[in-house]
C-alpha positions as a printed NumPy array, in Angstrom:
array([[ 33.538, -23.73 , -53.167],
       [ 33.845, -23.941, -49.284],
       [ 30.752, -25.281, -47.592],
       [ 28.384, -22.482, -46.143],
       [ 27.44 , -23.235, -42.627],
       [ 24.334, -20.683, -42.937],
       [ 23.   , -22.321, -46.14 ],
       [ 23.444, -26.049, -44.68 ],
       [ 21.719, -24.51 , -41.169],
       [ 18.614, -23.007, -43.654],
       [ 18.425, -26.306, -45.333],
       [ 18.034, -28.297, -41.681],
       [ 15.923, -25.679, -40.411],
       [ 13.64 , -26.101, -43.754],
       [ 13.598, -29.633, -43.867],
       [ 13.08 , -30.493, -39.655],
       [ 10.105, -27.836, -39.865],
       [  8.883, -29.955, -43.027],
       [  9.053, -33.032, -40.763],
       [  7.813, -32.15 , -37.606],
       [  4.563, -30.852, -39.897],
       [  4.169, -33.884, -42.492],
       [  1.454, -36.454, -42.307],
       [  3.684, -39.19 , -40.987],
       [  3.574, -39.58 , -37.197],
       [  7.256, -40.886, -37.281],
       [  8.492, -38.359, -39.381],
       [  6.833, -36.261, -37.002],
       [  8.528, -37.959, -33.705],
       [ 11.837, -38.008, -36.211],
       [ 12.212, -34.395, -36.097],
       [ 11.391, -33.32 , -32.843],
       [ 13.835, -35.955, -31.253],
       [ 16.38 , -33.926, -33.779],
       [ 14.994, -30.862, -32.291],
       [ 15.265, -31.957, -28.821],
       [ 19.023, -32.828, -29.111],
       [ 19.6  , -29.518, -30.605],
       [ 19.218, -27.788, -27.64 ],
       [ 19.153, -23.969, -27.985],
       [ 19.867, -23.662, -31.236],
       [ 16.368, -25.12 , -32.189],
       [ 14.861, -22.267, -29.963],
       [ 13.722, -20.299, -33.114],
       [ 12.094, -23.292, -34.821],
       [ 10.639, -25.089, -32.023],
       [  8.539, -21.282, -31.446],
       [  7.539, -21.078, -35.217],
       [  6.161, -24.624, -34.792],
       [  4.497, -23.786, -31.237],
       [  2.559, -21.059, -32.984],
       [  0.917, -23.995, -35.34 ],
       [ -2.784, -22.982, -34.282],
       [ -5.119, -26.39 , -33.214],
       [ -5.593, -28.657, -30.272],
       [ -5.681, -32.603, -31.112],
       [ -8.747, -33.498, -30.968],
       [-10.79 , -36.748, -31.148],
       [-12.098, -37.829, -34.501],
       [-10.367, -35.043, -35.99 ],
       [ -8.272, -34.935, -39.456],
       [ -4.809, -37.232, -38.596],
       [ -3.046, -34.116, -40.509],
       [ -4.427, -31.529, -38.182],
       [ -4.011, -33.578, -34.951],
       [ -0.3  , -34.219, -36.132],
       [  0.157, -30.279, -36.726],
       [ -1.462, -29.719, -32.962],
       [  0.78 , -32.876, -31.521],
       [  4.041, -30.954, -32.764],
       [  2.736, -27.755, -31.524],
       [  2.548, -29.127, -27.929],
       [  5.762, -31.183, -28.471],
       [  7.154, -27.478, -29.262],
       [  6.036, -26.038, -26.421],
       [  7.029, -29.002, -24.172],
       [ 10.705, -28.748, -25.4  ],
       [ 10.685, -24.804, -25.204],
       [  9.425, -25.319, -21.762],
       [ 12.349, -27.729, -20.723],
       [ 14.833, -25.433, -22.543],
       [ 13.275, -22.372, -19.635],
       [ 10.982, -20.871, -21.428],
       [  8.209, -19.766, -19.365],
       [  5.336, -18.753, -21.928],
       [  5.469, -22.426, -23.352],
       [  5.309, -23.323, -19.427],
       [  2.26 , -21.37 , -18.904],
       [  0.857, -22.464, -22.083],
       [  1.346, -25.975, -21.501],
       [  0.034, -25.831, -17.511],
       [ -3.3  , -24.479, -19.189],
       [ -3.589, -28.036, -21.152],
       [ -3.735, -30.099, -17.635],
       [ -6.991, -31.004, -18.399],
       [ -6.895, -31.656, -22.246],
       [ -9.047, -34.752, -23.673],
       [ -6.094, -35.93 , -25.278],
       [ -3.465, -37.845, -22.74 ],
       [ -0.436, -37.463, -24.399],
       [ -0.674, -33.87 , -24.338],
       [ -2.225, -34.288, -20.728],
       [  1.322, -36.17 , -19.919],
       [  3.549, -33.294, -21.466],
       [  1.894, -30.727, -19.289],
       [  1.979, -32.757, -16.245],
       [  5.836, -32.692, -16.953],
       [  6.206, -28.622, -16.806],
       [  4.687, -29.451, -12.644],
       [  7.226, -28.05 , -10.008],
       [  8.435, -31.329,  -8.257],
       [  8.404, -29.104,  -5.227],
       [  5.378, -26.494,  -5.323],
       [  3.178, -28.765,  -7.117],
       [  3.995, -31.962,  -5.592],
       [  0.142, -32.802,  -4.018],
       [ -0.677, -32.612,  -7.815],
       [  2.03 , -34.849,  -8.721],
       [  1.203, -37.517,  -6.67 ],
       [ -2.446, -37.216,  -7.448],
       [ -1.594, -37.512, -11.243],
       [  0.908, -40.441, -10.589],
       [ -2.347, -42.31 ,  -9.754],
       [ -3.878, -41.444, -13.078],
       [ -5.182, -44.601, -14.955],
       [ -3.843, -43.302, -18.118],
       [ -0.159, -44.617, -18.333],
       [  1.3  , -42.005, -20.427],
       [ -0.015, -39.631, -17.43 ],
       [  1.085, -41.742, -14.534],
       [  4.723, -42.192, -16.072],
       [  4.944, -38.164, -16.542],
       [  3.77 , -37.563, -13.013],
       [  5.937, -39.889, -11.532],
       [  9.171, -38.795, -13.501],
       [  8.876, -35.249, -12.121],
       [  8.273, -36.918,  -8.864],
       [ 11.169, -38.322,  -8.354],
       [ 12.84 , -34.739,  -8.318],
       [ 10.628, -34.071,  -5.565],
       [ 11.485, -33.9  ,  -1.76 ],
       [ 11.123, -37.083,   0.169],
       [  8.371, -37.138,   2.604],
       [  6.038, -40.092,   3.764],
       [  3.565, -39.271,   1.057],
       [  5.811, -39.054,  -1.836],
       [  7.226, -42.299,  -1.241],
       [  4.178, -44.2  ,  -0.741],
       [  3.169, -42.921,  -4.233],
       [  5.945, -43.984,  -6.027],
       [  6.113, -47.297,  -4.323],
       [  2.319, -47.606,  -5.451],
       [  3.716, -46.538,  -9.106],
       [  6.766, -49.502,  -8.442],
       [  3.999, -51.866,  -8.384],
       [  1.504, -50.921, -11.088],
       [  4.409, -50.183, -13.226],
       [  7.607, -52.184, -11.957],
       [  9.434, -51.025, -15.417]])
């Protein structure tokens, strides 16, 4: 018979959902990378994944942390696609215990309105947070304080 695009789409959604919530970190990362490349067509599945309950916690069951990390990554992708609610939820995680969660939240900061916080976060001792802040600072208006923060980070993280 003829290929059925709706059936193929449904199969892809089921597989991506399963892999995004899998115990394997590699499976989760690959699924989230595929969803990131899917753009706006991934929004329904990203919303579903963002609704998964939990927050990453030290000492917690790795599978539970995996689900919680997937939730935060889904929120991050939704925020990048312009979802205001996802941005609000992520911003609430700016002081989370997990540095990867904080880094994803830092990426939602506005480079024009929140440049002071970004400059502060660019001095974080945690590389992921520092890198997230610097990646957003590059989009900020050039001023001496921002240029100084970027120059300091170039010395810390020359790559």
